[in-house]
Coordinates of N, CA, C and O in Angstrom, one line a residue:
X1 N 104.9 69.0 83.2 CA 105.4 70.2 82.6 C 104.3 71.0 81.9 O 104.4 72.2 81.8
X2 N 103.3 70.3 81.4 CA 102.2 71.0 80.8 C 101.4 71.9 81.7 O 101.0 73.0 81.3
X3 N 101.3 71.5 83.0 CA 100.6 72.4 84.0 C 101.4 73.7 84.2 O 100.7 74.7 84.3
X4 N 102.7 73.6 84.2 CA 103.5 74.8 84.4 C 103.4 75.8 83.2 O 103.3 77.0 83.4
X5 N 103.3 75.2 82.0 CA 103.2 76.1 80.8 C 101.8 76.8 80.8 O 101.7 77.9 80.5
X6 N 100.8 76.0 81.2 CA 99.4 76.6 81.3 C 99.4 77.7 82.4 O 98.8 78.8 82.2
X7 N 100.1 77.5 83.5 CA 100.1 78.5 84.6 C 100.9 79.7 84.1 O 100.5 80.9 84.4
X8 N 101.9 79.6 83.3 CA 102.7 80.7 82.8 C 101.9 81.5 81.8 O 101.9 82.7 81.8
X9 N 101.2 80.8 80.9 CA 100.3 81.4 80.0 C 99.2 82.2 80.6 O 98.9 83.4 80.3
X10 N 98.6 81.6 81.7 CA 97.5 82.3 82.4 C 98.1 83.6 83.1 O 97.4 84.6 83.2
X11 N 99.3 83.5 83.6 CA 100.0 84.6 84.3 C 100.2 85.7 83.3 O 99.9 86.9 83.6
X12 N 100.6 85.4 82.1 CA 100.9 86.4 81.1 C 99.5 87.1 80.7 O 99.5 88.3 80.5
X13 N 98.5 86.3 80.5 CA 97.2 86.8 80.2 C 96.7 87.7 81.3 O 96.0 88.7 81.1
X14 N 96.9 87.4 82.6 CA 96.5 88.2 83.7 C 97.2 89.6 83.7 O 96.6 90.6 83.9
X15 N 98.5 89.6 83.3 CA 99.2 90.8 83.2 C 98.7 91.7 82.1 O 98.5 92.9 82.3
X16 N 98.4 91.1 81.0 CA 97.8 91.8 79.9 C 96.4 92.4 80.2 O 96.1 93.5 79.9
X17 N 95.6 91.6 80.9 CA 94.3 92.1 81.3 C 94.4 93.2 82.3 O 93.6 94.1 82.3
X18 N 95.3 93.2 83.3 CA 95.5 94.3 84.2 C 95.9 95.5 83.4 O 95.4 96.6 83.7
X19 N 96.8 95.4 82.5 CA 97.2 96.5 81.6 C 96.0 97.1 80.8 O 95.8 98.3 80.7
X20 N 95.2 96.2 80.2 CA 94.1 96.7 79.4 C 93.0 97.4 80.3 O 92.5 98.4 80.0
X21 N 92.8 96.8 81.5 CA 91.8 97.5 82.5 C 92.3 98.9 82.8 O 91.5 99.8 82.9
X22 N 93.6 99.0 83.1 CA 94.1 100.3 83.5 C 94.1 101.3 82.3 O 93.8 102.5 82.5
X23 N 94.4 100.8 81.1 CA 94.3 101.6 79.9 C 92.9 102.1 79.7 O 92.6 103.3 79.4
X24 N 91.9 101.2 79.8 CA 90.5 101.6 79.7 C 90.1 102.6 80.7 O 89.3 103.5 80.4
X25 N 90.5 102.4 82.0 CA 90.2 103.4 83.0 C 90.8 104.8 82.7 O 90.2 105.8 82.9
X26 N 92.0 104.8 82.2 CA 92.7 106.1 81.8 C 91.9 106.7 80.6 O 91.8 108.0 80.6
X27 N 91.5 105.9 79.6 CA 90.8 106.5 78.5 C 89.4 107.0 79.0 O 89.1 108.2 78.6
X28 N 88.7 106.3 79.8 CA 87.5 106.8 80.4 C 87.7 108.1 81.2 O 86.8 109.0 81.1
X29 N 88.8 108.2 81.9 CA 89.0 109.3 82.7 C 89.2 110.6 81.8 O 88.8 111.7 82.1
X30 N 89.9 110.4 80.7 CA 90.1 111.5 79.8 C 89.0 111.9 78.8 O 89.0 113.0 78.3
X31 N 88.1 110.9 78.6 CA 87.0 111.2 77.6 C 85.9 111.9 78.3 O 85.3 112.9 77.8
X32 N 85.5 111.6 79.5 CA 84.4 112.2 80.2 C 84.8 113.6 80.7 O 85.8 113.7 81.3
X33 N 83.9 114.5 80.5 CA 84.2 115.9 81.0 C 84.0 115.9 82.5 O 83.1 115.3 83.1
X34 N 85.0 116.5 83.2 CA 84.9 116.5 84.7 C 85.6 117.7 85.2 O 86.4 118.3 84.5
X35 N 85.2 118.0 86.4 CA 85.9 119.2 87.1 C 87.2 118.7 87.7 O 87.6 117.5 87.6
X36 N 88.0 119.6 88.3 CA 89.3 119.3 88.8 C 89.1 118.3 90.0 O 89.9 117.4 90.1
X37 N 88.1 118.5 90.8 CA 87.9 117.6 92.0 C 87.6 116.2 91.5 O 88.0 115.2 92.0
X38 N 86.7 116.1 90.5 CA 86.4 114.8 89.9 C 87.6 114.1 89.3 O 87.7 112.9 89.4
X39 N 88.4 114.9 88.6 CA 89.6 114.3 88.0 C 90.5 113.8 89.1 O 91.1 112.7 89.0
X40 N 90.7 114.5 90.2 CA 91.5 114.1 91.3 C 91.0 112.8 92.0 O 91.7 111.9 92.3
X41 N 89.6 112.7 92.1 CA 89.0 111.5 92.7 C 89.2 110.3 91.7 O 89.4 109.2 92.2
X42 N 89.2 110.6 90.4 CA 89.4 109.5 89.5 C 90.8 109.0 89.5 O 91.1 107.8 89.4
X43 N 91.8 109.9 89.8 CA 93.2 109.4 89.9 C 93.4 108.6 91.1 O 94.1 107.6 91.1
X44 N 92.7 108.9 92.2 CA 92.8 108.1 93.4 C 92.1 106.8 93.1 O 92.7 105.7 93.5
X45 N 91.0 106.7 92.4 CA 90.4 105.5 92.1 C 91.2 104.6 91.2 O 91.4 103.4 91.5
X46 N 91.9 105.2 90.3 CA 92.8 104.4 89.4 C 94.0 103.8 90.1 O 94.3 102.7 90.0
X47 N 94.5 104.6 91.0 CA 95.7 104.1 91.8 C 95.2 103.0 92.7 O 95.9 102.0 92.9
X48 N 94.1 103.1 93.3 CA 93.5 102.1 94.2 C 93.2 100.8 93.4 O 93.5 99.7 93.8
X49 N 92.7 101.0 92.2 CA 92.4 99.9 91.3 C 93.6 99.1 90.9 O 93.7 97.9 90.9
X50 N 94.7 99.9 90.7 CA 96.0 99.2 90.3 C 96.5 98.4 91.5 O 97.0 97.3 91.3
X51 N 96.4 98.9 92.7 CA 96.9 98.2 93.8 C 96.1 96.9 94.1 O 96.6 95.8 94.3
X52 N 94.8 97.0 93.9 CA 93.9 95.8 94.1 C 94.2 94.8 93.0 O 94.4 93.6 93.3
X53 N 94.3 95.2 91.8 CA 94.6 94.2 90.7 C 95.9 93.6 90.9 O 96.1 92.4 90.7
X54 N 96.9 94.4 91.3 CA 98.3 93.8 91.5 C 98.3 92.8 92.7 O 98.9 91.8 92.7
X55 N 97.5 93.2 93.7 CA 97.4 92.3 94.9 C 96.7 91.0 94.5 O 97.2 89.9 94.9
X56 N 95.7 91.0 93.7 CA 95.0 89.8 93.3 C 96.0 89.0 92.4 O 96.0 87.7 92.5
X57 N 96.7 89.6 91.5 CA 97.7 88.9 90.7 C 98.8 88.3 91.6 O 99.2 87.1 91.4
X58 N 99.3 89.1 92.5 CA 100.5 88.6 93.3 C 100.1 87.4 94.2 O 101.0 86.5 94.4
X59 N 98.9 87.4 94.7 CA 98.6 86.3 95.6 C 97.8 85.2 94.9 O 97.4 84.2 95.6
X60 N 97.6 85.3 93.6 CA 96.9 84.2 92.9 C 98.0 83.2 92.4 O 97.7 82.0 92.2
X61 N 99.2 83.6 92.1 CA 100.2 82.8 91.5 C 101.3 82.6 92.6 O 101.8 83.6 93.1
X62 N 101.7 81.4 92.8 CA 102.7 81.0 93.8 C 103.9 80.4 93.2 O 103.8 79.8 92.1
X63 N 105.0 80.7 93.7 CA 106.3 80.1 93.2 C 107.3 81.2 93.0 O 107.0 82.4 93.0
X64 N 108.5 80.7 92.8 CA 109.6 81.7 92.6 C 109.5 82.5 91.3 O 110.0 83.6 91.2
X65 N 108.9 81.9 90.3 CA 108.8 82.6 89.0 C 107.9 83.8 89.1 O 107.9 84.7 88.2
X66 N 107.0 83.9 90.1 CA 106.0 85.0 90.2 C 106.3 85.9 91.3 O 105.5 86.7 91.7
X67 N 107.6 85.9 91.8 CA 108.0 86.8 92.9 C 108.0 88.2 92.5 O 107.7 89.1 93.3
X68 N 108.2 88.6 91.2 CA 108.2 89.9 90.8 C 106.8 90.6 91.0 O 106.8 91.8 91.3
X69 N 105.8 89.8 90.8 CA 104.4 90.4 91.0 C 104.2 90.8 92.5 O 103.6 91.9 92.7
X70 N 104.8 90.1 93.4 CA 104.6 90.5 94.8 C 105.5 91.7 95.1 O 105.1 92.5 95.9
X71 N 106.6 91.8 94.5 CA 107.5 93.0 94.7 C 106.8 94.2 94.1 O 106.7 95.3 94.7
X72 N 106.2 94.1 92.9 CA 105.5 95.2 92.3 C 104.3 95.6 93.2 O 104.0 96.8 93.4
X73 N 103.6 94.6 93.7 CA 102.4 94.9 94.5 C 102.9 95.6 95.8 O 102.2 96.6 96.2
X74 N 104.0 95.2 96.4 CA 104.5 95.9 97.6 C 104.9 97.3 97.4 O 104.5 98.2 98.1
X75 N 105.5 97.5 96.3 CA 106.0 98.9 95.9 C 104.7 99.8 95.6 O 104.7 100.9 96.1
X76 N 103.8 99.2 94.9 CA 102.6 100.0 94.5 C 101.8 100.3 95.8 O 101.2 101.4 95.9
X77 N 101.7 99.3 96.7 CA 101.0 99.6 97.9 C 101.6 100.6 98.8 O 101.0 101.5 99.3
X78 N 103.0 100.6 98.9 CA 103.7 101.6 99.6 C 103.5 103.0 99.0 O 103.3 104.0 99.7
X79 N 103.6 103.1 97.7 CA 103.4 104.4 97.0 C 102.0 104.9 97.2 O 101.8 106.1 97.5
X80 N 101.0 104.0 97.1 CA 99.6 104.4 97.4 C 99.4 104.9 98.8 O 98.7 105.9 99.0
X81 N 100.0 104.2 99.8 CA 99.8 104.6 101.2 C 100.5 105.9 101.4 O 99.9 106.8 102.1
X82 N 101.6 106.2 100.9 CA 102.3 107.5 101.0 C 101.5 108.5 100.4 O 101.3 109.6 100.9
X83 N 101.0 108.3 99.2 CA 100.1 109.2 98.5 C 98.9 109.6 99.3 O 98.5 110.8 99.4
X84 N 98.2 108.6 99.8 CA 97.0 108.8 100.6 C 97.4 109.6 101.9 O 96.6 110.4 102.4
X85 N 98.5 109.3 102.5 CA 99.0 110.0 103.7 C 99.2 111.5 103.4 O 98.8 112.3 104.2
X86 N 99.9 111.7 102.3 CA 100.1 113.1 101.9 C 98.8 113.8 101.6 O 98.6 115.0 101.9
X87 N 97.9 113.1 101.0 CA 96.5 113.7 100.7 C 95.8 114.0 102.0 O 95.2 115.1 102.1
X88 N 95.9 113.1 103.0 CA 95.2 113.4 104.3 C 95.9 114.6 105.0 O 95.2 115.4 105.5
X89 N 97.2 114.6 104.9 CA 97.9 115.7 105.5 C 97.6 117.1 104.9 O 97.3 118.1 105.6
X90 N 97.5 117.1 103.6 CA 97.1 118.3 102.9 C 95.6 118.7 103.2 O 95.3 119.9 103.4
X91 N 94.8 117.8 103.4 CA 93.4 118.1 103.7 C 93.3 118.6 105.2 O 92.6 119.6 105.4
X92 N 94.1 118.1 106.1 CA 94.2 118.6 107.4 C 94.8 120.0 107.5 O 94.3 120.9 108.3
X93 N 95.8 120.3 106.6 CA 96.3 121.6 106.6 C 95.3 122.6 106.0 O 95.2 123.7 106.5
X94 N 94.5 122.1 105.0 CA 93.4 123.0 104.5 C 92.4 123.3 105.5 O 91.9 124.4 105.6
X95 N 92.0 122.3 106.4 CA 91.1 122.6 107.5 C 91.7 123.6 108.5 O 90.9 124.4 109.0
X96 N 93.0 123.5 108.7 CA 93.6 124.4 109.7 C 93.6 125.9 109.2 O 93.4 126.8 110.0
X97 N 93.7 126.1 108.0 CA 93.8 127.4 107.4 C 92.4 127.9 106.9 O 92.3 129.0 106.3
X98 N 91.4 127.2 107.2 CA 90.1 127.6 106.7 C 89.5 128.8 107.5 O 88.8 129.6 106.9
X99 N 89.9 128.9 108.7 CA 89.3 130.0 109.5 C 90.1 131.2 109.5 O 91.0 131.6 109.8

C-alpha cells in the first residue's frame, strides 16, 4: 500500500509542476515586450508545451486512478490539432489573397 501512496503523491506533484511550468510560461509571455506575431507564436508554443507535458503525465502513470490524465491529454491534443488546422487554413487563405 505504501507504493501506491508514493505513486499518488508523485502524481499530485507532477500536476502541480505542470501548472507551475505553464504559469511561468504565461508570466514570461506577458513580461517580455513583443510584437503581435511574436505573441501569436508564443501562444502556439504554450499550447504545444501543454500538450507535451500532459502527454508525458498521461503515459507515465498507469492504472484506473490516472485515467483522467489520458482524457485531458486526448482533449488537449484534439483542440491543439484543430487550432493548428485552422491556423494552416488561415495562412493558405492569406496566400490566396496576396496577389
